[in-house]
Tab-separated table of C-alpha atoms in Angstrom:
chain	number	residue	atom	x	y	z
V	1	MET	CA	4.179	-51.579	-64.400
V	2	VAL	CA	7.101	-50.451	-62.234
V	3	ASP	CA	4.995	-48.100	-60.131
V	4	SER	CA	2.092	-50.524	-59.719
V	5	LEU	CA	-0.041	-50.276	-56.595
V	6	GLU	CA	-1.718	-53.642	-57.138
V	7	GLY	CA	-2.834	-55.148	-53.861
V	8	ARG	CA	-2.449	-51.852	-51.991
V	9	THR	CA	-5.103	-49.908	-50.101
V	10	GLY	CA	-4.971	-46.128	-50.183
V	11	PHE	CA	-6.562	-43.251	-48.305
V	12	VAL	CA	-6.477	-39.803	-49.940
V	13	THR	CA	-7.655	-36.595	-48.284
V	14	GLY	CA	-8.800	-33.644	-50.369
V	15	ALA	CA	-10.104	-36.164	-52.897
V	16	ALA	CA	-13.155	-34.179	-54.022
V	17	SER	CA	-11.247	-31.976	-56.467
V	18	GLY	CA	-7.916	-30.800	-57.786
V	19	MET	CA	-4.757	-32.680	-56.845
V	20	GLY	CA	-6.588	-34.923	-54.401
V	21	ARG	CA	-9.058	-36.099	-57.015
V	22	GLU	CA	-6.368	-36.676	-59.629
V	23	THR	CA	-4.265	-38.584	-57.104
V	24	ALA	CA	-7.143	-40.834	-56.050
V	25	LEU	CA	-7.880	-41.608	-59.706
V	26	ALA	CA	-4.215	-42.264	-60.507
V	27	MET	CA	-3.809	-44.572	-57.512
V	28	ALA	CA	-6.870	-46.545	-58.558
V	29	ARG	CA	-5.620	-46.825	-62.136
V	30	ALA	CA	-2.337	-48.155	-60.727
V	31	GLY	CA	-4.287	-50.914	-58.987
V	32	ALA	CA	-4.986	-49.635	-55.470
V	33	ALA	CA	-8.300	-49.731	-53.686
V	34	VAL	CA	-8.915	-46.141	-52.608
V	35	ALA	CA	-10.806	-44.348	-49.866
V	36	ALA	CA	-11.609	-40.919	-51.335
V	37	ALA	CA	-11.872	-38.609	-48.329
V	38	ASP	CA	-12.941	-34.988	-48.155
V	39	LEU	CA	-14.919	-32.535	-46.071
V	40	ASP	CA	-17.114	-32.334	-49.194
V	41	ARG	CA	-18.929	-35.676	-48.974
V	42	ALA	CA	-20.679	-35.223	-52.317
V	43	GLY	CA	-17.408	-34.415	-54.076
V	44	ALA	CA	-15.715	-37.433	-52.519
V	45	GLY	CA	-18.624	-39.519	-53.748
V	46	ARG	CA	-18.163	-38.278	-57.297
V	47	THR	CA	-14.486	-39.233	-57.221
V	48	ALA	CA	-15.327	-42.688	-55.855
V	49	ASP	CA	-17.958	-43.096	-58.576
V	50	GLU	CA	-15.390	-42.233	-61.260
V	51	ILE	CA	-13.087	-44.910	-59.887
V	52	SER	CA	-15.881	-47.477	-59.831
V	53	ALA	CA	-16.814	-46.560	-63.405
V	54	PHE	CA	-13.473	-47.792	-64.747
V	55	GLY	CA	-13.533	-50.927	-62.611
V	56	GLY	CA	-11.631	-49.795	-59.532
V	57	ARG	CA	-12.554	-50.249	-55.886
V	58	ALA	CA	-13.364	-47.102	-53.957
V	59	VAL	CA	-15.325	-45.797	-51.017
V	60	PRO	CA	-16.162	-42.137	-50.315
V	61	VAL	CA	-15.442	-40.902	-46.803
V	62	ALA	CA	-16.509	-37.604	-45.248
V	63	VAL	CA	-13.929	-36.223	-42.810
V	64	ASP	CA	-12.791	-32.988	-41.213
V	65	VAL	CA	-9.054	-33.594	-40.863
V	66	ARG	CA	-8.824	-31.113	-37.967
V	67	ASP	CA	-10.955	-33.383	-35.767
V	68	SER	CA	-9.021	-36.383	-34.449
V	69	ARG	CA	-12.187	-38.283	-33.544
V	70	ALA	CA	-13.628	-37.715	-37.003
V	71	VAL	CA	-10.351	-38.936	-38.504
V	72	ALA	CA	-10.437	-42.092	-36.355
V	73	ALA	CA	-14.009	-42.765	-37.478
V	74	ALA	CA	-13.053	-42.212	-41.130
V	75	ALA	CA	-10.142	-44.616	-40.746
V	76	ASP	CA	-12.496	-47.246	-39.335
V	77	THR	CA	-14.862	-46.744	-42.277
V	78	ALA	CA	-12.061	-47.223	-44.801
V	79	ARG	CA	-10.730	-50.313	-43.031
V	80	GLY	CA	-14.187	-51.798	-42.762
V	81	VAL	CA	-14.778	-51.596	-46.505
V	82	LEU	CA	-11.324	-51.899	-48.052
V	83	GLY	CA	-9.080	-53.387	-45.348
V	84	PRO	CA	-5.945	-52.020	-43.648
V	85	VAL	CA	-4.480	-48.941	-45.306
V	86	ASP	CA	-0.836	-49.022	-46.411
V	87	ALA	CA	-0.751	-45.997	-48.767
V	88	LEU	CA	-1.730	-42.660	-47.212
V	89	VAL	CA	-1.799	-39.338	-49.047
V	90	ASN	CA	-2.529	-36.099	-47.193
V	91	ILE	CA	-3.679	-33.392	-49.594
V	92	ALA	CA	-6.610	-31.657	-47.849
V	93	GLY	CA	-5.854	-27.971	-47.582
V	94	VAL	CA	-6.993	-24.380	-47.435
V	95	TYR	CA	-5.345	-21.204	-48.670
V	96	GLN	CA	-5.581	-17.554	-47.696
V	97	THR	CA	-3.517	-14.457	-48.315
V	98	GLY	CA	-2.826	-11.559	-46.012
V	99	GLU	CA	0.093	-9.660	-44.530
V	100	ILE	CA	1.256	-10.910	-41.146
V	101	GLU	CA	-0.004	-8.047	-39.014
V	102	GLY	CA	-3.462	-8.408	-40.526
V	103	LEU	CA	-3.841	-12.116	-39.757
V	104	SER	CA	-6.140	-12.969	-36.875
V	105	ASP	CA	-5.660	-15.695	-34.288
V	106	GLU	CA	-8.379	-17.584	-36.140
V	107	ASP	CA	-6.568	-17.245	-39.485
V	108	TRP	CA	-3.349	-18.611	-37.999
V	109	GLY	CA	-5.091	-21.378	-36.080
V	110	ARG	CA	-7.152	-22.569	-39.057
V	111	MET	CA	-4.125	-22.812	-41.319
V	112	LEU	CA	-2.123	-24.817	-38.786
V	113	ALA	CA	-5.130	-26.960	-37.877
V	114	VAL	CA	-5.877	-28.050	-41.441
V	115	HIS	CA	-2.341	-28.566	-42.703
V	116	ALA	CA	-0.175	-29.476	-39.718
V	117	THR	CA	-2.671	-30.975	-37.277
V	118	GLY	CA	-4.696	-32.571	-40.064
V	119	THR	CA	-1.649	-34.301	-41.512
V	120	PHE	CA	-0.606	-35.434	-38.031
V	121	ASN	CA	-4.089	-36.791	-37.295
V	122	LEU	CA	-4.129	-38.908	-40.447
V	123	CYS	CA	-0.597	-40.227	-40.005
V	124	ARG	CA	-1.286	-41.145	-36.387
V	125	ALA	CA	-4.499	-42.918	-37.384
V	126	PHE	CA	-2.925	-45.126	-40.051
V	127	LEU	CA	0.615	-45.781	-38.830
V	128	PRO	CA	-0.569	-48.685	-36.629
V	129	ASP	CA	-1.997	-50.390	-39.739
V	130	MET	CA	1.329	-50.020	-41.490
V	131	VAL	CA	3.376	-51.236	-38.518
V	132	ALA	CA	1.112	-54.266	-38.088
V	133	GLY	CA	1.170	-54.991	-41.817
V	134	GLY	CA	4.943	-54.872	-42.152
V	135	GLY	CA	5.255	-51.582	-44.039
V	136	GLY	CA	3.633	-48.824	-45.999
V	137	ALA	CA	4.147	-45.419	-47.537
V	138	ILE	CA	2.924	-41.904	-46.814
V	139	VAL	CA	3.031	-38.840	-49.044
V	140	ASN	CA	2.283	-35.475	-47.477
V	141	MET	CA	1.477	-32.303	-49.349
V	142	SER	CA	3.809	-29.421	-48.565
V	143	SER	CA	4.421	-26.409	-50.802
V	144	LEU	CA	7.022	-24.358	-52.588
V	145	HIS	CA	6.097	-21.648	-50.070
V	146	ALA	CA	7.564	-23.774	-47.259
V	147	LEU	CA	10.892	-24.044	-49.077
V	148	ARG	CA	11.376	-20.361	-49.799
V	149	GLY	CA	8.844	-18.453	-47.649
V	150	GLN	CA	5.997	-16.426	-49.078
V	151	ALA	CA	5.139	-12.755	-48.652
V	152	GLY	CA	1.428	-12.401	-48.052
V	153	ALA	CA	0.905	-16.000	-46.918
V	154	ALA	CA	3.241	-16.516	-43.958
V	155	HIS	CA	0.754	-18.653	-42.056
V	156	TYR	CA	0.347	-20.977	-45.042
V	157	ALA	CA	4.120	-21.249	-45.517
V	158	ALA	CA	4.590	-21.949	-41.810
V	159	ALA	CA	1.928	-24.657	-41.802
V	160	LYS	CA	3.454	-26.323	-44.858
V	161	GLY	CA	6.888	-26.079	-43.210
V	162	ALA	CA	5.484	-27.981	-40.248
V	163	VAL	CA	4.388	-30.701	-42.672
V	164	ILE	CA	8.006	-31.061	-43.822
V	165	GLY	CA	9.256	-31.443	-40.246
V	166	LEU	CA	6.593	-34.042	-39.519
V	167	THR	CA	7.390	-35.909	-42.731
V	168	LYS	CA	11.099	-36.188	-41.982
V	169	SER	CA	10.421	-37.206	-38.378
V	170	ILE	CA	8.071	-40.006	-39.410
V	171	ALA	CA	10.614	-41.160	-41.995
V	172	ARG	CA	13.311	-41.485	-39.326
V	173	GLU	CA	11.078	-42.932	-36.625
V	174	LYS	CA	9.325	-45.569	-38.729
V	175	ALA	CA	12.040	-46.660	-41.161
V	176	ALA	CA	12.706	-49.772	-39.071
V	177	HIS	CA	9.093	-50.795	-39.742
V	178	ASN	CA	9.562	-50.507	-43.523
V	179	ILE	CA	7.414	-47.385	-43.588
V	180	ARG	CA	8.504	-44.596	-45.922
V	181	CYS	CA	7.311	-41.002	-45.651
V	182	ASN	CA	7.945	-38.298	-48.239
V	183	ALA	CA	6.495	-34.935	-49.161
V	184	VAL	CA	5.799	-33.169	-52.430
V	185	ALA	CA	6.096	-29.391	-52.640
V	186	PRO	CA	4.228	-28.043	-55.660
V	187	GLY	CA	4.495	-24.552	-56.972
V	188	PRO	CA	1.279	-22.925	-58.211
V	189	VAL	CA	-1.061	-25.530	-59.665
V	190	ASP	CA	-4.216	-24.596	-61.556
V	191	THR	CA	-6.830	-26.115	-59.229
V	192	PRO	CA	-10.141	-24.940	-57.739
V	193	LEU	CA	-8.250	-24.087	-54.527
V	194	TRP	CA	-5.803	-21.834	-56.399
V	195	ARG	CA	-8.506	-20.181	-58.495
V	196	GLY	CA	-10.646	-19.705	-55.401
V	197	SER	CA	-7.900	-17.623	-53.813
V	198	VAL	CA	-7.978	-15.053	-56.648
V	199	PRO	CA	-10.957	-12.839	-57.603
V	200	ALA	CA	-12.451	-14.057	-60.876
V	201	ASP	CA	-11.868	-10.765	-62.669
V	202	ARG	CA	-8.140	-10.835	-61.797
V	203	GLN	CA	-7.350	-14.498	-62.407
V	204	GLN	CA	-5.799	-14.124	-65.841
V	205	ALA	CA	-3.688	-11.132	-64.816
V	206	VAL	CA	-2.472	-12.898	-61.687
V	207	MET	CA	-1.756	-16.059	-63.651
V	208	ASP	CA	0.241	-14.134	-66.264
V	209	LYS	CA	2.293	-12.348	-63.611
V	210	ARG	CA	2.851	-15.543	-61.619
V	211	THR	CA	4.117	-17.504	-64.588
V	212	GLU	CA	6.771	-14.871	-65.390
V	213	ILE	CA	9.043	-16.336	-62.685
V	214	ILE	CA	8.459	-20.002	-63.574
V	215	PRO	CA	11.111	-21.224	-66.031
V	216	LEU	CA	8.619	-23.524	-67.773
V	217	GLY	CA	6.346	-20.514	-68.203
V	218	ARG	CA	3.032	-21.830	-66.886
V	219	LEU	CA	1.163	-23.099	-63.852
V	220	GLY	CA	1.227	-26.782	-63.070
V	221	ARG	CA	-1.708	-29.109	-63.648
V	222	ALA	CA	-3.134	-31.466	-61.046
V	223	GLU	CA	-2.579	-34.433	-63.340
V	224	GLU	CA	1.155	-33.614	-63.339
V	225	ILE	CA	1.386	-33.929	-59.547
V	226	ALA	CA	-0.461	-37.225	-59.153
V	227	PRO	CA	2.097	-39.432	-60.987
V	228	MET	CA	4.887	-38.368	-58.614
V	229	ILE	CA	2.710	-39.263	-55.652
V	230	VAL	CA	1.930	-42.686	-57.127
V	231	PHE	CA	5.643	-43.231	-57.750
V	232	LEU	CA	6.552	-42.325	-54.170
V	233	LEU	CA	3.943	-44.776	-52.853
V	234	SER	CA	5.151	-47.584	-55.090
V	235	ALA	CA	7.926	-50.164	-54.840
V	236	ALA	CA	9.785	-48.179	-57.517
V	237	ALA	CA	10.584	-45.658	-54.755
V	238	SER	CA	11.543	-48.277	-52.167
V	239	PHE	CA	14.828	-46.510	-51.271
V	240	ILE	CA	13.342	-43.006	-51.034
V	241	THR	CA	12.218	-41.648	-47.678
V	242	GLY	CA	12.333	-38.360	-45.814
V	243	GLN	CA	12.536	-36.369	-49.037
V	244	VAL	CA	10.736	-33.240	-50.233
V	245	ILE	CA	10.184	-33.242	-53.986
V	246	ALA	CA	9.595	-29.821	-55.564
V	247	LEU	CA	7.170	-29.873	-58.498
V	248	ASP	CA	7.263	-26.264	-59.571
V	249	GLY	CA	8.311	-25.866	-63.201
V	250	GLY	CA	11.845	-24.997	-62.088
V	251	GLU	CA	10.939	-22.020	-59.903
V	252	CYS	CA	12.919	-23.193	-56.879
V	253	MET	CA	16.014	-25.113	-57.957
V	254	ILE	CA	17.579	-26.585	-54.805
């Protein structure tokens, strides 16, 4: 298999549901041992159990990505069970809508803390493993919103834009250590996070309106994002670094 992850050890945040869960499962099916990490310890455990059920190696890890000490402890847990990590995927996220003047300091701070600081905390925790091991790969979750801006979610777009800047900086700084760092930028994907941002009685109407501007005419699915992440982690992508891959049904053609 060209995009095999045999012999690799992965750490995936946001692994309890949605794109994080699908990515953890896909990495395990490609041969990686996987630490399934999430603030939701029970959900991370369910993902790890699914991996174990088809013969993969997995450990659930509870972590708040905003807390650098909690991240360091989670990294130690993963290393202790699975060994040094050389495939990191940062997917943990939150979403909120609101016009700029209505956003509180807490709204802004939470969005930056989860997405920008959280991604930084994880990269900082695992880069030493990759340097010592002679290489590795990181995939960070950005967003279509970071590429084009988003009315009603400026703080989210800004946080995801920070992820892009961090991704490109790591790619340049660590290339000499055979460490690659890329980002994926999905458009709307039908996940619990997306559905949770829309009142239940309006979900279908919002979905119908949203898909009008997507050339492929529908929302994405989490299982359509995971294969790109596995590819970017694999040797098949060995000459790809510092890139932002849009996975959006053609909405933003750049």
